[in-house]
mmCIF file of N, CA and C in Angstrom:
data_model
loop_
_atom_site.group_PDB
_atom_site.id
_atom_site.type_symbol
_atom_site.label_atom_id
_atom_site.label_comp_id
_atom_site.label_asym_id
_atom_site.label_seq_id
_atom_site.Cartn_x
_atom_site.Cartn_y
_atom_site.Cartn_z
ATOM 1 N N UNK V 53 0.838 -1.166 0.000
ATOM 2 C CA UNK V 53 0.000 0.000 0.000
ATOM 3 C C UNK V 53 0.894 1.243 0.000
ATOM 4 N N UNK V 54 0.494 2.257 -0.748
ATOM 5 C CA UNK V 54 1.212 3.530 -0.763
ATOM 6 C C UNK V 54 0.278 4.606 -0.236
ATOM 7 N N UNK V 55 0.795 5.419 0.669
ATOM 8 C CA UNK V 55 0.033 6.527 1.233
ATOM 9 C C UNK V 55 0.779 7.808 0.908
ATOM 10 N N UNK V 56 0.081 8.801 0.368
ATOM 11 C CA UNK V 56 0.672 10.106 0.097
ATOM 12 C C UNK V 56 0.079 11.112 1.061
ATOM 13 N N UNK V 57 0.934 11.939 1.644
ATOM 14 C CA UNK V 57 0.490 12.922 2.619
ATOM 15 C C UNK V 57 1.078 14.277 2.254
ATOM 16 N N UNK V 58 0.244 15.300 2.248
ATOM 17 C CA UNK V 58 0.674 16.665 2.018
ATOM 18 C C UNK V 58 0.536 17.385 3.352
ATOM 19 N N UNK V 59 1.654 17.813 3.947
ATOM 20 C CA UNK V 59 1.576 18.404 5.277
ATOM 21 C C UNK V 59 2.635 19.459 5.490
ATOM 22 N N UNK V 60 2.392 20.280 6.508
ATOM 23 C CA UNK V 60 3.355 21.292 6.928
ATOM 24 C C UNK V 60 4.348 20.644 7.884
ATOM 25 N N UNK V 61 5.617 20.939 7.716
ATOM 26 C CA UNK V 61 6.653 20.406 8.599
ATOM 27 C C UNK V 61 7.368 21.594 9.247
ATOM 28 N N UNK V 62 6.848 22.058 10.403
ATOM 29 C CA UNK V 62 7.414 23.239 11.052
ATOM 30 C C UNK V 62 8.918 23.101 11.291
ATOM 31 N N UNK V 63 9.622 24.178 11.028
ATOM 32 C CA UNK V 63 11.059 24.318 11.263
ATOM 33 C C UNK V 63 11.939 23.587 10.253
ATOM 34 N N UNK V 64 11.381 22.733 9.394
ATOM 35 C CA UNK V 64 12.206 22.037 8.411
ATOM 36 C C UNK V 64 12.822 23.024 7.417
ATOM 37 N N UNK V 65 12.054 24.027 6.980
ATOM 38 C CA UNK V 65 12.586 25.008 6.034
ATOM 39 C C UNK V 65 13.791 25.739 6.613
ATOM 40 N N UNK V 66 13.729 26.080 7.895
ATOM 41 C CA UNK V 66 14.834 26.770 8.561
ATOM 42 C C UNK V 66 16.099 25.924 8.539
ATOM 43 N N UNK V 67 15.951 24.651 8.838
ATOM 44 C CA UNK V 67 17.099 23.749 8.869
ATOM 45 C C UNK V 67 17.657 23.559 7.460
ATOM 46 N N UNK V 68 16.789 23.367 6.479
ATOM 47 C CA UNK V 68 17.255 23.168 5.101
ATOM 48 C C UNK V 68 17.924 24.416 4.539
ATOM 49 N N UNK V 69 17.383 25.587 4.846
ATOM 50 C CA UNK V 69 17.977 26.831 4.345
ATOM 51 C C UNK V 69 19.406 26.995 4.837
ATOM 52 N N UNK V 70 19.704 26.508 6.040
ATOM 53 C CA UNK V 70 21.056 26.606 6.601
ATOM 54 C C UNK V 70 22.049 25.726 5.849
ATOM 55 N N UNK V 71 21.567 24.779 5.070
ATOM 56 C CA UNK V 71 22.451 23.891 4.319
ATOM 57 C C UNK V 71 23.009 24.545 3.063
ATOM 58 N N UNK V 72 22.317 25.534 2.575
ATOM 59 C CA UNK V 72 22.677 26.121 1.288
ATOM 60 C C UNK V 72 23.806 27.131 1.432
ATOM 61 N N UNK V 73 24.701 27.172 0.460
ATOM 62 C CA UNK V 73 25.743 28.205 0.469
ATOM 63 C C UNK V 73 25.119 29.600 0.491
ATOM 64 N N UNK V 74 25.846 30.574 1.003
ATOM 65 C CA UNK V 74 25.351 31.943 1.143
ATOM 66 C C UNK V 74 24.812 32.471 -0.182
ATOM 67 N N UNK V 75 23.694 33.187 -0.106
ATOM 68 C CA UNK V 75 23.122 33.828 -1.277
ATOM 69 C C UNK V 75 22.133 32.970 -2.054
ATOM 70 N N UNK V 76 22.013 31.703 -1.728
ATOM 71 C CA UNK V 76 21.084 30.824 -2.445
ATOM 72 C C UNK V 76 19.783 30.749 -1.666
ATOM 73 N N UNK V 77 18.684 30.993 -2.364
ATOM 74 C CA UNK V 77 17.366 31.016 -1.732
ATOM 75 C C UNK V 77 16.575 29.773 -2.117
ATOM 76 N N UNK V 78 15.982 29.129 -1.115
ATOM 77 C CA UNK V 78 15.112 27.980 -1.330
ATOM 78 C C UNK V 78 13.731 28.494 -1.695
ATOM 79 N N UNK V 79 13.243 28.157 -2.903
ATOM 80 C CA UNK V 79 11.944 28.634 -3.379
ATOM 81 C C UNK V 79 10.845 27.582 -3.281
ATOM 82 N N UNK V 80 11.191 26.325 -3.452
ATOM 83 C CA UNK V 80 10.195 25.261 -3.377
ATOM 84 C C UNK V 80 10.884 23.957 -2.989
ATOM 85 N N UNK V 81 10.098 23.026 -2.501
ATOM 86 C CA UNK V 81 10.647 21.738 -2.092
ATOM 87 C C UNK V 81 9.602 20.661 -2.342
ATOM 88 N N UNK V 82 10.016 19.616 -3.029
ATOM 89 C CA UNK V 82 9.162 18.452 -3.246
ATOM 90 C C UNK V 82 9.965 17.225 -2.850
ATOM 91 N N UNK V 83 9.394 16.430 -1.979
ATOM 92 C CA UNK V 83 10.079 15.261 -1.467
ATOM 93 C C UNK V 83 9.120 14.083 -1.506
ATOM 94 N N UNK V 84 9.558 13.006 -2.132
ATOM 95 C CA UNK V 84 8.786 11.773 -2.066
ATOM 96 C C UNK V 84 9.735 10.658 -1.653
ATOM 97 N N UNK V 85 9.301 9.439 -1.712
ATOM 98 C CA UNK V 85 10.130 8.347 -1.189
ATOM 99 C C UNK V 85 11.327 8.016 -2.066
ATOM 100 N N UNK V 86 11.415 8.635 -3.250
ATOM 101 C CA UNK V 86 12.524 8.356 -4.153
ATOM 102 C C UNK V 86 13.413 9.552 -4.461
ATOM 103 N N UNK V 87 12.836 10.766 -4.420
ATOM 104 C CA UNK V 87 13.601 11.914 -4.883
ATOM 105 C C UNK V 87 13.231 13.190 -4.145
ATOM 106 N N UNK V 88 14.245 14.044 -3.984
ATOM 107 C CA UNK V 88 14.064 15.403 -3.502
ATOM 108 C C UNK V 88 14.275 16.330 -4.685
ATOM 109 N N UNK V 89 13.404 17.324 -4.831
ATOM 110 C CA UNK V 89 13.560 18.366 -5.845
ATOM 111 C C UNK V 89 13.377 19.707 -5.136
ATOM 112 N N UNK V 90 14.420 20.521 -5.131
ATOM 113 C CA UNK V 90 14.380 21.821 -4.472
ATOM 114 C C UNK V 90 14.590 22.913 -5.510
ATOM 115 N N UNK V 91 13.615 23.780 -5.647
ATOM 116 C CA UNK V 91 13.745 24.934 -6.533
ATOM 117 C C UNK V 91 14.562 26.002 -5.840
ATOM 118 N N UNK V 92 15.622 26.448 -6.497
ATOM 119 C CA UNK V 92 16.542 27.420 -5.906
ATOM 120 C C UNK V 92 16.652 28.660 -6.781
ATOM 121 N N UNK V 93 17.007 29.767 -6.162
ATOM 122 C CA UNK V 93 17.392 30.981 -6.866
ATOM 123 C C UNK V 93 18.817 31.279 -6.413
ATOM 124 N N UNK V 94 19.753 31.244 -7.353
ATOM 125 C CA UNK V 94 21.165 31.386 -7.011
ATOM 126 C C UNK V 94 21.792 32.558 -7.760
ATOM 127 N N UNK V 95 22.668 33.317 -7.092
ATOM 128 C CA UNK V 95 23.363 34.407 -7.768
ATOM 129 C C UNK V 95 24.167 33.869 -8.958
ATOM 130 N N UNK V 96 24.207 34.598 -10.031
ATOM 131 C CA UNK V 96 24.964 34.290 -11.248
ATOM 132 C C UNK V 96 24.473 33.030 -11.967
ATOM 133 N N UNK V 97 23.551 32.279 -11.388
ATOM 134 C CA UNK V 97 23.001 31.082 -12.037
ATOM 135 C C UNK V 97 21.530 31.301 -12.350
ATOM 136 N N UNK V 98 20.823 31.979 -11.459
ATOM 137 C CA UNK V 98 19.388 32.183 -11.606
ATOM 138 C C UNK V 98 18.619 31.009 -11.034
ATOM 139 N N UNK V 99 17.470 30.743 -11.630
ATOM 140 C CA UNK V 99 16.628 29.647 -11.155
ATOM 141 C C UNK V 99 17.231 28.308 -11.575
ATOM 142 N N UNK V 100 17.291 27.374 -10.654
ATOM 143 C CA UNK V 100 17.792 26.030 -10.930
ATOM 144 C C UNK V 100 17.123 25.063 -9.960
ATOM 145 N N UNK V 101 17.334 23.778 -10.181
ATOM 146 C CA UNK V 101 16.706 22.760 -9.345
ATOM 147 C C UNK V 101 17.758 21.794 -8.827
ATOM 148 N N UNK V 102 17.806 21.661 -7.511
ATOM 149 C CA UNK V 102 18.676 20.688 -6.869
ATOM 150 C C UNK V 102 17.896 19.390 -6.733
ATOM 151 N N UNK V 103 18.480 18.285 -7.175
ATOM 152 C CA UNK V 103 17.840 16.979 -7.026
ATOM 153 C C UNK V 103 18.734 16.065 -6.194
ATOM 154 N N UNK V 104 18.100 15.092 -5.546
ATOM 155 C CA UNK V 104 18.845 14.097 -4.777
ATOM 156 C C UNK V 104 18.011 12.825 -4.698
ATOM 157 N N UNK V 105 18.695 11.713 -4.631
ATOM 158 C CA UNK V 105 18.039 10.427 -4.414
ATOM 159 C C UNK V 105 17.713 10.314 -2.926
ATOM 160 N N UNK V 106 16.561 9.734 -2.602
ATOM 161 C CA UNK V 106 16.110 9.587 -1.219
ATOM 162 C C UNK V 106 16.042 8.110 -0.850
ATOM 163 N N UNK V 107 16.587 7.769 0.309
ATOM 164 C CA UNK V 107 16.474 6.422 0.880
ATOM 165 C C UNK V 107 15.970 6.572 2.302
ATOM 166 N N UNK V 108 15.080 5.689 2.726
ATOM 167 C CA UNK V 108 14.583 5.747 4.089
ATOM 168 C C UNK V 108 15.484 4.934 5.003
ATOM 169 N N UNK V 109 15.736 5.485 6.209
ATOM 170 C CA UNK V 109 16.579 4.813 7.197
ATOM 171 C C UNK V 109 15.938 5.005 8.562
ATOM 172 N N UNK V 110 15.095 4.062 8.973
ATOM 173 C CA UNK V 110 14.413 4.178 10.263
ATOM 174 C C UNK V 110 13.565 5.435 10.305
ATOM 175 N N UNK V 111 13.727 6.245 11.348
ATOM 176 C CA UNK V 111 12.989 7.506 11.483
ATOM 177 C C UNK V 111 13.769 8.631 10.832
ATOM 178 N N UNK V 112 14.231 8.395 9.627
ATOM 179 C CA UNK V 112 14.993 9.412 8.931
ATOM 180 C C UNK V 112 15.167 9.086 7.466
ATOM 181 N N UNK V 113 15.857 9.974 6.800
ATOM 182 C CA UNK V 113 16.120 9.839 5.375
ATOM 183 C C UNK V 113 17.595 10.044 5.106
ATOM 184 N N UNK V 114 18.057 9.455 4.022
ATOM 185 C CA UNK V 114 19.411 9.692 3.528
ATOM 186 C C UNK V 114 19.272 10.256 2.126
ATOM 187 N N UNK V 115 19.860 11.416 1.904
ATOM 188 C CA UNK V 115 19.865 12.041 0.584
ATOM 189 C C UNK V 115 21.246 11.843 -0.027
ATOM 190 N N UNK V 116 21.270 11.455 -1.300
ATOM 191 C CA UNK V 116 22.543 11.203 -1.983
ATOM 192 C C UNK V 116 22.375 11.489 -3.470
ATOM 193 N N UNK V 117 23.475 11.342 -4.219
ATOM 194 C CA UNK V 117 23.488 11.543 -5.670
ATOM 195 C C UNK V 117 22.911 12.910 -6.052
ATOM 196 N N UNK V 118 23.466 13.951 -5.471
ATOM 197 C CA UNK V 118 23.016 15.314 -5.717
ATOM 198 C C UNK V 118 23.338 15.735 -7.145
ATOM 199 N N UNK V 119 22.419 16.486 -7.739
ATOM 200 C CA UNK V 119 22.628 17.041 -9.071
ATOM 201 C C UNK V 119 21.968 18.414 -9.101
ATOM 202 N N UNK V 120 22.361 19.218 -10.062
ATOM 203 C CA UNK V 120 21.840 20.569 -10.191
ATOM 204 C C UNK V 120 21.392 20.779 -11.627
ATOM 205 N N UNK V 121 20.099 20.868 -11.830
ATOM 206 C CA UNK V 121 19.534 21.076 -13.166
ATOM 207 C C UNK V 121 19.396 22.562 -13.439
ATOM 208 N N UNK V 122 19.759 22.983 -14.636
ATOM 209 C CA UNK V 122 19.570 24.361 -15.036
ATOM 210 C C UNK V 122 20.669 25.307 -14.600
ATOM 211 N N UNK V 123 21.786 24.791 -14.125
ATOM 212 C CA UNK V 123 22.876 25.659 -13.648
ATOM 213 C C UNK V 123 23.894 25.962 -14.745
ATOM 214 N N UNK V 124 23.748 25.332 -15.906
ATOM 215 C CA UNK V 124 24.647 25.588 -17.020
ATOM 216 C C UNK V 124 26.104 25.336 -16.686
ATOM 217 N N UNK V 125 26.961 26.239 -17.116
ATOM 218 C CA UNK V 125 28.400 26.084 -16.929
ATOM 219 C C UNK V 125 28.837 26.210 -15.469
ATOM 220 N N UNK V 126 27.969 26.781 -14.639
ATOM 221 C CA UNK V 126 28.296 26.950 -13.219
ATOM 222 C C UNK V 126 28.045 25.676 -12.407
ATOM 223 N N UNK V 127 27.491 24.655 -13.027
ATOM 224 C CA UNK V 127 27.114 23.441 -12.310
ATOM 225 C C UNK V 127 28.265 22.820 -11.506
ATOM 226 N N UNK V 128 29.454 22.581 -12.082
ATOM 227 C CA UNK V 128 30.530 21.961 -11.284
ATOM 228 C C UNK V 128 30.929 22.796 -10.064
ATOM 229 N N UNK V 129 31.023 24.110 -10.227
ATOM 230 C CA UNK V 129 31.371 24.980 -9.103
ATOM 231 C C UNK V 129 30.275 24.971 -8.049
ATOM 232 N N UNK V 130 29.022 25.054 -8.486
ATOM 233 C CA UNK V 130 27.901 25.088 -7.551
ATOM 234 C C UNK V 130 27.787 23.770 -6.783
ATOM 235 N N UNK V 131 27.941 22.640 -7.464
ATOM 236 C CA UNK V 131 27.875 21.344 -6.781
ATOM 237 C C UNK V 131 29.043 21.176 -5.808
ATOM 238 N N UNK V 132 30.217 21.667 -6.174
ATOM 239 C CA UNK V 132 31.372 21.617 -5.280
ATOM 240 C C UNK V 132 31.120 22.426 -4.012
ATOM 241 N N UNK V 133 30.546 23.624 -4.171
ATOM 242 C CA UNK V 133 30.232 24.459 -3.002
ATOM 243 C C UNK V 133 29.184 23.782 -2.122
ATOM 244 N N UNK V 134 28.198 23.162 -2.749
ATOM 245 C CA UNK V 134 27.169 22.464 -1.991
ATOM 246 C C UNK V 134 27.765 21.290 -1.213
ATOM 247 N N UNK V 135 28.624 20.502 -1.841
ATOM 248 C CA UNK V 135 29.236 19.347 -1.161
ATOM 249 C C UNK V 135 30.097 19.784 0.030
ATOM 250 N N UNK V 136 30.840 20.887 -0.144
ATOM 251 C CA UNK V 136 31.640 21.402 0.972
ATOM 252 C C UNK V 136 30.736 21.809 2.134
ATOM 253 N N UNK V 137 29.629 22.460 1.814
ATOM 254 C CA UNK V 137 28.679 22.895 2.847
ATOM 255 C C UNK V 137 28.048 21.681 3.530
ATOM 256 N N UNK V 138 27.641 20.672 2.758
ATOM 257 C CA UNK V 138 27.018 19.478 3.327
ATOM 258 C C UNK V 138 27.974 18.730 4.252
ATOM 259 N N UNK V 139 29.247 18.690 3.905
ATOM 260 C CA UNK V 139 30.234 17.984 4.729
ATOM 261 C C UNK V 139 30.375 18.631 6.115
ATOM 262 N N UNK V 140 30.089 19.920 6.214
ATOM 263 C CA UNK V 140 30.236 20.649 7.478
ATOM 264 C C UNK V 140 28.975 20.649 8.329
ATOM 265 N N UNK V 141 27.847 20.286 7.750
ATOM 266 C CA UNK V 141 26.552 20.449 8.417
ATOM 267 C C UNK V 141 26.353 19.462 9.560
ATOM 268 N N UNK V 142 25.930 19.994 10.682
ATOM 269 C CA UNK V 142 25.414 19.215 11.806
ATOM 270 C C UNK V 142 24.529 20.186 12.564
ATOM 271 N N UNK V 143 23.249 20.145 12.286
ATOM 272 C CA UNK V 143 22.324 21.160 12.792
ATOM 273 C C UNK V 143 21.062 20.512 13.328
ATOM 274 N N UNK V 144 20.540 21.106 14.401
ATOM 275 C CA UNK V 144 19.286 20.648 14.974
ATOM 276 C C UNK V 144 18.381 21.847 15.195
ATOM 277 N N UNK V 145 17.095 21.670 14.879
ATOM 278 C CA UNK V 145 16.083 22.685 15.129
ATOM 279 C C UNK V 145 14.769 21.971 15.390
ATOM 280 N N UNK V 146 14.210 22.183 16.560
ATOM 281 C CA UNK V 146 12.984 21.478 16.917
ATOM 282 C C UNK V 146 13.217 19.976 16.836
ATOM 283 N N UNK V 147 12.328 19.256 16.169
ATOM 284 C CA UNK V 147 12.475 17.801 16.094
ATOM 285 C C UNK V 147 13.462 17.338 15.018
ATOM 286 N N UNK V 148 13.991 18.262 14.241
ATOM 287 C CA UNK V 148 14.823 17.909 13.086
ATOM 288 C C UNK V 148 16.305 17.941 13.409
ATOM 289 N N UNK V 149 17.030 16.943 12.948
ATOM 290 C CA UNK V 149 18.490 16.961 12.982
ATOM 291 C C UNK V 149 18.972 16.599 11.586
ATOM 292 N N UNK V 150 19.890 17.403 11.067
ATOM 293 C CA UNK V 150 20.449 17.186 9.735
ATOM 294 C C UNK V 150 21.953 17.231 9.848
ATOM 295 N N UNK V 151 22.627 16.207 9.290
ATOM 296 C CA UNK V 151 24.086 16.191 9.298
ATOM 297 C C UNK V 151 24.604 15.566 8.018
ATOM 298 N N UNK V 152 25.766 16.053 7.608
ATOM 299 C CA UNK V 152 26.390 15.565 6.389
ATOM 300 C C UNK V 152 27.537 14.629 6.695
ATOM 301 N N UNK V 153 27.890 13.848 5.697
ATOM 302 C CA UNK V 153 29.035 12.954 5.825
ATOM 303 C C UNK V 153 30.275 13.669 5.303
ATOM 304 N N UNK V 154 31.436 13.185 5.661
ATOM 305 C CA UNK V 154 32.696 13.904 5.472
ATOM 306 C C UNK V 154 32.978 14.353 4.044
ATOM 307 N N UNK V 155 32.577 13.623 3.036
ATOM 308 C CA UNK V 155 32.843 14.021 1.652
ATOM 309 C C UNK V 155 31.726 14.869 1.056
ATOM 310 N N UNK V 156 30.627 15.054 1.780
ATOM 311 C CA UNK V 156 29.510 15.843 1.284
ATOM 312 C C UNK V 156 28.658 15.113 0.262
ATOM 313 N N UNK V 157 28.844 13.800 0.158
ATOM 314 C CA UNK V 157 28.087 13.028 -0.824
ATOM 315 C C UNK V 157 26.734 12.562 -0.303
ATOM 316 N N UNK V 158 26.587 12.525 1.026
ATOM 317 C CA UNK V 158 25.332 12.055 1.625
ATOM 318 C C UNK V 158 24.926 12.991 2.757
ATOM 319 N N UNK V 159 23.621 13.160 2.894
ATOM 320 C CA UNK V 159 23.065 13.995 3.946
ATOM 321 C C UNK V 159 22.029 13.170 4.704
ATOM 322 N N UNK V 160 22.138 13.160 6.016
ATOM 323 C CA UNK V 160 21.214 12.418 6.865
ATOM 324 C C UNK V 160 20.194 13.406 7.470
ATOM 325 N N UNK V 161 18.928 13.014 7.449
ATOM 326 C CA UNK V 161 17.848 13.825 8.024
ATOM 327 C C UNK V 161 17.083 12.919 8.985
ATOM 328 N N UNK V 162 16.968 13.330 10.245
ATOM 329 C CA UNK V 162 16.202 12.527 11.201
ATOM 330 C C UNK V 162 15.285 13.448 11.996
ATOM 331 N N UNK V 163 14.274 12.857 12.585
ATOM 332 C CA UNK V 163 13.346 13.619 13.394
ATOM 333 C C UNK V 163 12.904 12.750 14.575
ATOM 334 N N UNK V 164 12.474 13.433 15.574
ATOM 335 C CA UNK V 164 11.962 12.729 16.745
ATOM 336 C C UNK V 164 10.611 13.325 17.105
ATOM 337 N N UNK V 165 9.812 12.551 17.760
ATOM 338 C CA UNK V 165 8.490 13.019 18.168
ATOM 339 C C UNK V 165 8.620 13.911 19.384
ATOM 340 N N UNK V 166 7.730 14.917 19.450
ATOM 341 C CA UNK V 166 7.768 15.897 20.526
ATOM 342 C C UNK V 166 7.192 15.450 21.804
#
């Protein structure tokens, strides 16, 4: 059985925004059991979409295989900046904890009940 739920996740936007390199604005977010798609507005690139593969891990998710659609020639630089930022991340806000792995290739997202 598959269940789809559309809901508000308080404080998640705050935590996710902290993951992005300076100057990049999160405009939209779509997450399902297979993929994350984040609409971004980035300086010198404009509108682009960050994608990642999603895997479930207990009461959390693992995001991997990051890509940037619509970034043109800036894509390698932008992905490099994102990976460096992800490698440094270890943040908690409300029920959410987000941390990156050392190479910036994977991001862990977990939550706990209040």
